[in-house]
CSV table of C-alpha atoms in Angstrom, one decimal:
chain,number,residue,atom,x,y,z
M,9,MET,CA,127.4,67.0,-1.4
M,10,ASP,CA,128.4,67.8,-6.1
M,11,GLY,CA,129.9,65.0,-8.0
M,12,PRO,CA,129.3,61.3,-7.7
M,13,TYR,CA,128.3,59.9,-4.2
M,14,THR,CA,131.6,57.4,-2.5
M,15,PHE,CA,130.6,55.9,0.9
M,16,PRO,CA,133.2,57.0,3.5
M,17,THR,CA,134.7,53.9,4.7
M,18,HIS,CA,138.2,55.6,5.6
M,19,ARG,CA,137.3,55.0,9.9
M,20,LEU,CA,136.5,51.5,9.6
M,21,ALA,CA,138.5,49.9,12.4
M,22,ARG,CA,140.0,46.4,11.7
M,23,LEU,CA,139.6,43.5,14.8
M,24,GLU,CA,142.5,42.6,15.3
M,25,GLY,CA,144.6,41.2,18.5
M,26,ALA,CA,142.5,40.8,22.0
M,27,ASN,CA,139.4,42.2,19.8
M,28,ALA,CA,139.7,39.5,16.7
M,29,ASP,CA,137.1,36.7,17.8
M,30,LYS,CA,134.1,39.3,18.3
M,31,THR,CA,131.5,40.7,16.2
M,32,PRO,CA,132.0,44.1,14.1
M,33,LEU,CA,128.8,46.6,14.4
M,34,VAL,CA,129.0,49.7,13.2
M,35,LEU,CA,126.6,52.5,14.9
M,36,VAL,CA,124.4,54.7,13.3
M,37,ALA,CA,122.1,57.7,14.2
M,38,CYS,CA,119.4,59.2,11.8
M,39,GLY,CA,118.8,62.6,12.7
M,40,SER,CA,118.4,66.4,11.3
M,41,TYR,CA,122.1,68.0,12.7
M,42,SER,CA,120.3,71.3,12.4
M,43,PRO,CA,123.0,71.7,13.8
M,44,VAL,CA,125.3,69.0,15.2
M,45,THR,CA,125.9,69.1,18.1
M,46,PHE,CA,127.9,67.5,21.2
M,47,LEU,CA,125.1,65.4,22.8
M,48,HIS,CA,124.8,63.5,19.1
M,49,LEU,CA,128.7,63.1,18.9
M,50,ARG,CA,128.5,62.1,23.0
M,51,LEU,CA,125.6,59.2,21.9
M,52,PHE,CA,128.3,57.5,20.3
M,53,GLU,CA,130.8,56.9,23.0
M,54,MET,CA,128.1,55.7,24.9
M,55,ALA,CA,127.1,53.2,23.3
M,56,ARG,CA,130.8,52.3,22.2
M,57,ASP,CA,132.2,52.3,26.3
M,58,ASP,CA,128.8,49.9,26.7
M,59,ALA,CA,129.8,47.3,23.3
M,60,HIS,CA,132.7,47.3,24.1
M,61,PHE,CA,132.3,46.2,28.3
M,62,ASN,CA,129.2,44.7,27.8
M,63,THR,CA,128.6,42.7,25.4
M,64,SER,CA,130.6,40.7,21.7
M,65,PHE,CA,130.3,43.2,19.9
M,66,HIS,CA,133.5,46.1,19.1
M,67,VAL,CA,132.2,49.1,17.3
M,68,VAL,CA,134.2,49.2,14.1
M,69,GLY,CA,132.6,52.8,13.3
M,70,GLY,CA,130.0,54.9,12.9
M,71,TYR,CA,128.0,57.1,10.5
M,72,LEU,CA,126.3,60.1,10.7
M,73,SER,CA,122.8,60.1,8.3
M,74,PRO,CA,121.6,63.3,7.8
M,75,VAL,CA,117.9,64.0,6.2
M,76,ASN,CA,117.4,64.8,3.2
M,77,ASP,CA,115.8,68.2,1.6
M,78,LYS,CA,111.7,66.9,1.9
M,79,TYR,CA,111.9,66.3,5.3
M,80,ASN,CA,111.0,69.9,5.1
M,81,LYS,CA,110.2,70.3,8.7
M,82,LEU,CA,111.1,73.9,10.8
M,83,GLY,CA,114.3,74.8,11.6
M,84,LEU,CA,116.0,72.9,9.1
M,85,ALA,CA,118.9,74.1,7.5
M,86,SER,CA,119.6,73.0,3.1
M,87,ALA,CA,121.0,69.5,3.5
M,88,LYS,CA,124.6,70.4,1.7
M,89,HIS,CA,125.1,73.1,5.0
M,90,ARG,CA,124.1,69.6,7.3
M,91,VAL,CA,125.8,67.4,6.0
M,92,ALA,CA,129.3,70.2,6.0
M,93,MET,CA,129.0,71.2,9.8
M,94,CYS,CA,128.4,67.0,10.3
M,95,ASP,CA,132.3,66.9,8.6
M,96,GLN,CA,133.0,69.0,10.3
M,97,ALA,CA,132.2,68.3,13.6
M,98,VAL,CA,133.7,64.9,13.3
M,99,SER,CA,136.5,65.4,12.0
M,100,ASP,CA,137.3,68.3,14.1
M,101,THR,CA,136.9,65.3,17.2
M,102,SER,CA,136.4,62.4,16.4
M,103,ASP,CA,138.6,59.4,15.1
M,104,TRP,CA,136.0,56.8,13.9
M,105,LEU,CA,133.3,58.4,13.3
M,106,MET,CA,132.2,59.3,10.3
M,107,VAL,CA,128.9,61.3,7.8
M,108,ASP,CA,127.3,59.9,4.7
M,109,PRO,CA,125.7,61.6,2.5
M,110,TRP,CA,123.6,58.8,0.3
M,111,GLU,CA,120.5,59.5,2.4
M,112,ALA,CA,121.0,63.4,2.1
M,113,ARG,CA,121.4,63.2,-1.5
M,114,GLN,CA,117.8,61.5,-2.5
M,115,PRO,CA,115.4,62.9,-4.4
M,116,ARG,CA,112.3,61.2,-2.3
M,117,TYR,CA,111.9,60.9,1.5
M,118,LEU,CA,112.6,57.8,3.1
M,119,PRO,CA,112.1,55.4,5.6
M,120,THR,CA,114.2,54.2,8.6
M,121,ALA,CA,114.4,50.9,6.9
M,122,GLN,CA,115.4,51.6,3.8
M,123,VAL,CA,118.1,54.0,5.5
M,124,LEU,CA,119.5,50.7,7.1
M,125,ASP,CA,119.0,48.5,4.5
M,126,HIS,CA,121.7,50.9,2.6
M,127,PHE,CA,124.0,51.1,5.1
M,128,ASP,CA,124.4,47.0,4.8
M,129,HIS,CA,124.8,46.9,1.2
M,130,GLU,CA,127.3,48.9,1.8
M,131,LEU,CA,129.0,47.5,4.0
M,132,ASN,CA,128.8,43.6,3.5
M,133,THR,CA,127.4,43.1,0.3
M,134,VAL,CA,129.9,45.5,-1.8
M,135,ARG,CA,132.7,45.9,0.6
M,136,GLY,CA,132.5,42.6,2.2
M,137,GLY,CA,132.4,43.3,5.9
M,138,ALA,CA,134.8,44.0,8.0
M,139,ASP,CA,138.6,43.3,7.8
M,140,VAL,CA,139.8,41.5,10.6
M,141,VAL,CA,143.3,40.0,11.1
M,142,VAL,CA,143.9,36.6,11.8
M,143,ARG,CA,146.7,35.4,13.6
M,144,ASP,CA,147.7,31.4,12.4
M,145,PRO,CA,148.7,29.8,15.7
M,146,ARG,CA,151.0,27.8,14.5
M,147,THR,CA,153.9,30.0,12.5
M,148,GLY,CA,152.3,33.0,14.0
M,149,GLU,CA,152.2,34.3,10.0
M,150,THR,CA,148.9,36.6,9.7
M,151,ARG,CA,146.3,37.0,7.2
M,152,VAL,CA,143.0,39.5,6.3
M,153,GLU,CA,139.8,38.4,6.1
M,154,LYS,CA,136.2,39.9,5.5
M,155,ARG,CA,133.5,39.0,8.6
M,156,ARG,CA,130.1,40.0,8.6
M,157,VAL,CA,129.5,43.8,9.7
M,158,ARG,CA,126.1,43.9,12.1
M,159,VAL,CA,124.6,47.1,11.6
M,160,MET,CA,122.3,48.5,14.5
M,161,LEU,CA,120.5,52.1,14.7
M,162,LEU,CA,120.9,54.0,17.2
M,163,ALA,CA,118.9,57.1,19.1
M,164,GLY,CA,116.9,57.9,21.7
M,165,SER,CA,114.7,56.5,24.1
M,166,ASP,CA,111.6,58.7,22.4
M,167,LEU,CA,111.3,56.7,19.4
M,168,ILE,CA,111.2,53.5,21.6
M,169,LEU,CA,108.0,54.9,23.8
M,170,THR,CA,107.0,56.1,20.1
M,171,MET,CA,107.6,51.7,18.5
M,172,SER,CA,104.9,50.9,21.7
M,173,GLU,CA,102.7,53.2,20.7
M,174,PRO,CA,100.1,50.8,18.2
M,175,GLY,CA,100.0,52.8,14.9
M,176,VAL,CA,102.6,55.1,14.8
M,177,TRP,CA,105.0,52.8,13.1
M,178,ALA,CA,104.1,50.2,10.3
M,179,GLU,CA,104.1,46.6,11.8
M,180,LYS,CA,106.7,45.5,8.4
M,181,ASP,CA,109.1,48.9,9.8
M,182,LEU,CA,109.5,47.8,13.3
M,183,HIS,CA,110.1,43.9,12.6
M,184,HIS,CA,112.7,44.7,10.1
M,185,ILE,CA,115.2,47.6,12.0
M,186,LEU,CA,114.8,45.2,15.1
M,187,GLY,CA,114.2,41.8,13.7
M,188,ILE,CA,117.1,42.3,11.1
M,189,TYR,CA,119.3,45.6,12.7
M,190,GLY,CA,118.2,46.0,15.9
M,191,CYS,CA,119.2,49.2,17.9
M,192,TYR,CA,120.8,50.9,20.5
M,193,ILE,CA,118.9,53.1,22.8
M,194,ILE,CA,120.8,55.8,24.5
M,195,GLU,CA,118.1,56.8,27.7
M,196,ARG,CA,117.4,60.4,29.1
M,197,SER,CA,118.6,60.6,32.3
M,198,GLU,CA,115.6,62.3,34.4
M,199,SER,CA,113.4,59.2,32.6
M,200,GLU,CA,112.3,55.8,33.4
M,201,LEU,CA,110.7,53.5,30.8
M,202,ASP,CA,108.2,51.4,31.5
M,203,GLN,CA,110.1,48.3,31.0
M,204,SER,CA,106.1,46.6,30.5
M,205,ILE,CA,107.3,47.1,27.2
M,206,PHE,CA,109.9,44.8,27.0
M,207,SER,CA,107.8,41.4,28.6
M,208,SER,CA,106.8,38.4,27.1
M,209,SER,CA,104.2,38.3,29.1
M,210,SER,CA,102.6,41.5,30.2
M,211,VAL,CA,99.8,43.0,27.1
M,212,HIS,CA,102.8,43.5,24.8
M,213,SER,CA,103.8,40.4,24.4
M,214,ARG,CA,103.1,40.0,20.3
M,215,SER,CA,104.9,43.9,19.8
M,216,PRO,CA,108.0,43.6,18.1
M,217,LEU,CA,109.8,45.4,21.2
M,218,ALA,CA,108.4,42.8,23.1
M,219,LEU,CA,109.9,39.9,20.9
M,220,TYR,CA,112.8,41.4,19.8
M,221,ARG,CA,114.0,42.5,23.1
M,222,HIS,CA,117.4,40.8,22.9
M,223,ASN,CA,118.0,43.0,19.9
M,224,ILE,CA,117.8,46.5,21.8
M,225,HIS,CA,120.4,47.6,23.0
M,226,MET,CA,119.1,50.1,26.4
M,227,VAL,CA,122.0,52.5,27.7
M,228,GLU,CA,121.4,55.1,30.3
M,229,GLN,CA,122.8,58.8,30.5
M,230,THR,CA,125.0,59.5,34.0
M,231,VAL,CA,125.1,62.2,32.7
M,232,ARG,CA,121.5,64.5,32.3
M,233,ASN,CA,122.7,66.8,28.8
M,234,ASP,CA,119.2,68.0,26.9
M,235,VAL,CA,121.4,69.7,24.4
M,236,SER,CA,119.1,70.6,21.3
M,237,SER,CA,119.4,71.4,17.9
M,238,THR,CA,116.3,73.8,18.8
M,239,LYS,CA,117.9,75.1,21.5
M,240,VAL,CA,121.1,75.8,20.0
M,241,ARG,CA,118.8,77.4,16.7
M,242,LEU,CA,117.5,79.7,19.5
M,243,PHE,CA,120.6,81.2,21.4
M,244,ILE,CA,121.2,82.1,17.5
M,245,ARG,CA,118.8,83.7,16.9
M,246,LYS,CA,118.7,85.4,20.4
M,247,GLY,CA,122.5,86.6,19.6
M,248,MET,CA,124.1,84.7,23.2
M,249,SER,CA,126.3,82.0,22.7
M,250,VAL,CA,126.7,78.7,21.9
M,251,LYS,CA,130.2,78.2,22.1
M,252,TYR,CA,130.3,74.6,24.3
M,253,LEU,CA,127.0,73.0,23.0
M,254,ILE,CA,128.3,72.3,19.9
M,255,PRO,CA,131.5,72.6,18.4
M,256,SER,CA,132.9,75.7,17.7
M,257,VAL,CA,134.0,74.4,13.7
M,258,VAL,CA,130.4,74.8,13.4
M,259,ILE,CA,130.1,78.1,15.1
M,260,ARG,CA,132.4,79.2,12.6
M,261,TYR,CA,130.8,77.4,9.5
M,262,ILE,CA,127.7,78.6,11.1
M,263,ASN,CA,128.9,82.3,11.2
M,264,ARG,CA,130.3,82.1,7.8
M,265,HIS,CA,127.1,81.3,6.3
M,266,GLY,CA,124.5,82.9,8.1
M,267,LEU,CA,122.5,80.3,9.5
M,268,TYR,CA,119.7,80.4,11.9
M,269,ARG,CA,120.1,84.7,12.4
M,270,THR,CA,115.4,84.2,11.7
M,271,ALA,CA,113.3,81.4,11.8
M,272,ASP,CA,112.1,79.5,9.6
M,273,ARG,CA,108.7,79.4,8.7
M,274,ARG,CA,108.4,76.8,6.9
M,275,ARG,CA,105.6,73.7,8.4
M,276,SER,CA,105.7,70.5,8.1
M,277,SER,CA,103.4,68.0,5.2
M,278,LEU,CA,101.8,65.1,7.3
M,279,ALA,CA,101.5,63.7,4.0
M,280,GLN,CA,105.3,64.1,3.0
M,281,VAL,CA,106.5,63.6,5.4
M,282,ALA,CA,105.2,60.7,7.2
M,283,PRO,CA,102.1,59.1,5.9
M,284,THR,CA,101.7,55.9,8.0
M,285,ALA,CA,101.2,58.1,11.3
M,286,SER,CA,98.4,59.4,12.8
M,287,PRO,CA,97.9,62.6,12.8
M,288,SER,CA,96.9,63.0,16.4
M,289,LEU,CA,100.6,61.5,17.5
M,290,VAL,CA,102.7,64.4,14.8
M,291,PRO,CA,103.5,66.6,18.1
M,292,THR,CA,104.4,63.8,20.0
M,293,LEU,CA,106.6,62.5,16.6
M,294,ARG,CA,107.8,65.2,16.2
M,295,GLU,CA,109.8,66.4,20.2
M,296,SER,CA,110.5,62.8,19.8
M,297,GLY,CA,112.0,62.9,16.4
M,298,ALA,CA,110.9,59.9,15.6
M,299,LEU,CA,108.0,59.1,12.6
M,300,ALA,CA,106.5,56.1,11.2
M,301,ASP,CA,108.4,56.2,8.4
M,302,ASP,CA,110.5,58.5,9.2
M,303,SER,CA,114.6,58.7,10.0
M,304,ALA,CA,115.3,58.7,14.0
M,305,VAL,CA,116.1,61.8,15.4
M,306,VAL,CA,118.3,61.7,19.0
M,307,PHE,CA,117.5,63.9,21.5
M,308,GLU,CA,115.4,66.2,18.8
M,309,ASP,CA,112.9,68.5,20.2
M,310,ASP,CA,113.1,70.4,16.9
M,311,GLU,CA,109.1,72.0,17.2
M,312,GLY,CA,109.0,73.1,20.9
M,313,ASP,CA,110.2,76.1,18.6
M,314,GLU,CA,109.8,79.1,21.4
M,315,ALA,CA,110.7,81.4,20.2
M,316,GLU,CA,108.6,81.2,17.3
M,317,LYS,CA,104.9,81.5,20.2
M,318,GLU,CA,106.4,84.2,21.7
M,319,ARG,CA,106.5,85.9,18.3
M,320,GLU,CA,103.4,84.1,17.9
M,321,LYS,CA,102.1,86.1,21.2
M,322,GLU,CA,103.0,89.8,20.1
M,323,ARG,CA,101.1,89.7,17.0
M,324,ARG,CA,97.9,88.5,18.3
M,325,VAL,CA,98.2,91.4,21.1
M,326,GLU,CA,99.2,94.1,18.0
M,327,ARG,CA,96.2,92.8,16.3
M,328,GLU,CA,94.0,93.3,19.1
M,329,ARG,CA,94.8,97.0,20.3
M,330,ARG,CA,94.7,98.0,17.3
M,331,GLU,CA,91.3,96.1,17.2
M,332,GLY,CA,90.5,98.2,20.2
M,333,ALA,CA,92.3,101.8,19.6
M,334,SER,CA,89.5,101.9,16.0
M,335,LEU,CA,86.5,101.2,18.4
M,336,SER,CA,84.1,103.9,20.4
M,337,PRO,CA,85.1,104.6,23.8
M,338,ALA,CA,81.9,102.3,24.7
M,339,HIS,CA,83.2,99.1,22.7
M,340,ALA,CA,86.4,99.4,23.4
M,341,ASP,CA,85.1,98.7,27.5
M,342,GLN,CA,83.3,95.9,25.6
M,343,ALA,CA,85.3,94.0,24.3
M,344,GLN,CA,87.9,94.9,27.1
M,345,GLN,CA,85.4,93.0,29.7
M,346,GLU,CA,85.2,90.4,27.1
M,347,GLN,CA,89.6,89.7,26.0
M,348,ALA,CA,89.7,89.8,30.4
M,349,GLY,CA,86.3,87.2,30.7
M,350,GLY,CA,88.4,84.7,28.2
M,351,ASP,CA,91.6,85.5,30.1
M,352,VAL,CA,90.2,84.2,33.1
M,353,GLU,CA,87.9,81.3,31.3
M,354,MET,CA,91.4,80.4,29.6
M,355,ILE,CA,93.2,80.1,33.3
M,356,ALA,CA,90.8,78.2,34.5
M,357,SER,CA,90.3,75.2,32.4
M,358,THR,CA,94.0,75.6,32.3
M,359,SER,CA,93.7,74.8,36.1
M,360,ALA,CA,91.3,72.3,35.1
M,361,SER,CA,93.2,70.9,33.7
C-alpha cells in the first residue's frame, strides 16, 4: 500500500441499452478479510442478482473495504497483507469487483458511516457519478452523461440483528447508514429474521430499521455456505487443506508469506474498537462482525477461536497435573476430590442452564 492513494474505478460499468434508465448502484462490503473467502465474494453475486431481477437498480461496481490495523483483533493479518489478498482474489475471480485500500490506510479506526461517506464522495463528487450512454431517438446518435450513484452497504443478517439492539449502534450512525445509503443484507440460510423488527406497528416502530425498511434489501442465501475466515485460519494452523474454501491465489499468497501458521494472541481493546458498544455485547458483536462504530464484517465469526480455547484447556490441565504432583499423597487425594466435585458442579450448572 505504498505510494499515494488512488480510488479504484477501472471496473466501474456504464449504464447503456436496456439498463440506461436504471439507477446505478455500488455495493460496499467492509470487513476484516483475514483472509478473504469465497463466501465474501459470493455475497456480492447474490446481491447483484437480486438487484437485477427485483429492483430498478443496476449494479455498476462492488468494493471490498478491509479494516485498518487499528482494529487490532484476534487473527488479523496486517492491512498490507489483507489488501493484497483481496486484490489478488478479485483479480483472479471477478470482472467487476474492486478493492479500495482507503480504510485500510487510515491511522485511526473508522465508523461504517464515514466509510460509506468516502465512497459517496469519490463516486459522486470527485467522479461526478456513473457514465450513462444516452441515445437520441431522432438522430440515433449517442452521448455519455453522468448519473448519481447509489451507494449501499453489503453485509450479513447478523448486522441487522445488532442494529435492532438498543445501545449497540450510535443512533445517529443508524439514521445515516440506513437513511442516506441503505443496505443489502444476505440472510443466513439456517436462520430466520424476526420480521417484527421492521414493523411500523410494533414496539420497534420508532427504530431506524422500521423507518428505513424501504432501504433494506433482504436476500435469502438459498445455498448454505458457512465458510468463515476463522475456520480457514484454524485449518491452516492444523496443516489442513483450505483448497476450494478460498481462492487459489490467496492460498499461494498465504504460503509465500507464512501467514496464520501460529495463533495470534492479541486481544481487542473495547475502548479502541467500539467506544459506543455495550461491553456485555462485545462477544456477540464480534461473532456477527458488527460493532458500534465498527465496519460491518460479513458473516465473520473471527473471535470464536476454538483452537485457542483448546490450548488454554490443555495448559490448565498441565498446571493442575504439576500442582497435584507436588502435593503430598493426602493433599493430592484431597485436591482430586475437590476437582471432581467442581467438575460435577460445573456439569450440573451447565445442564440447568
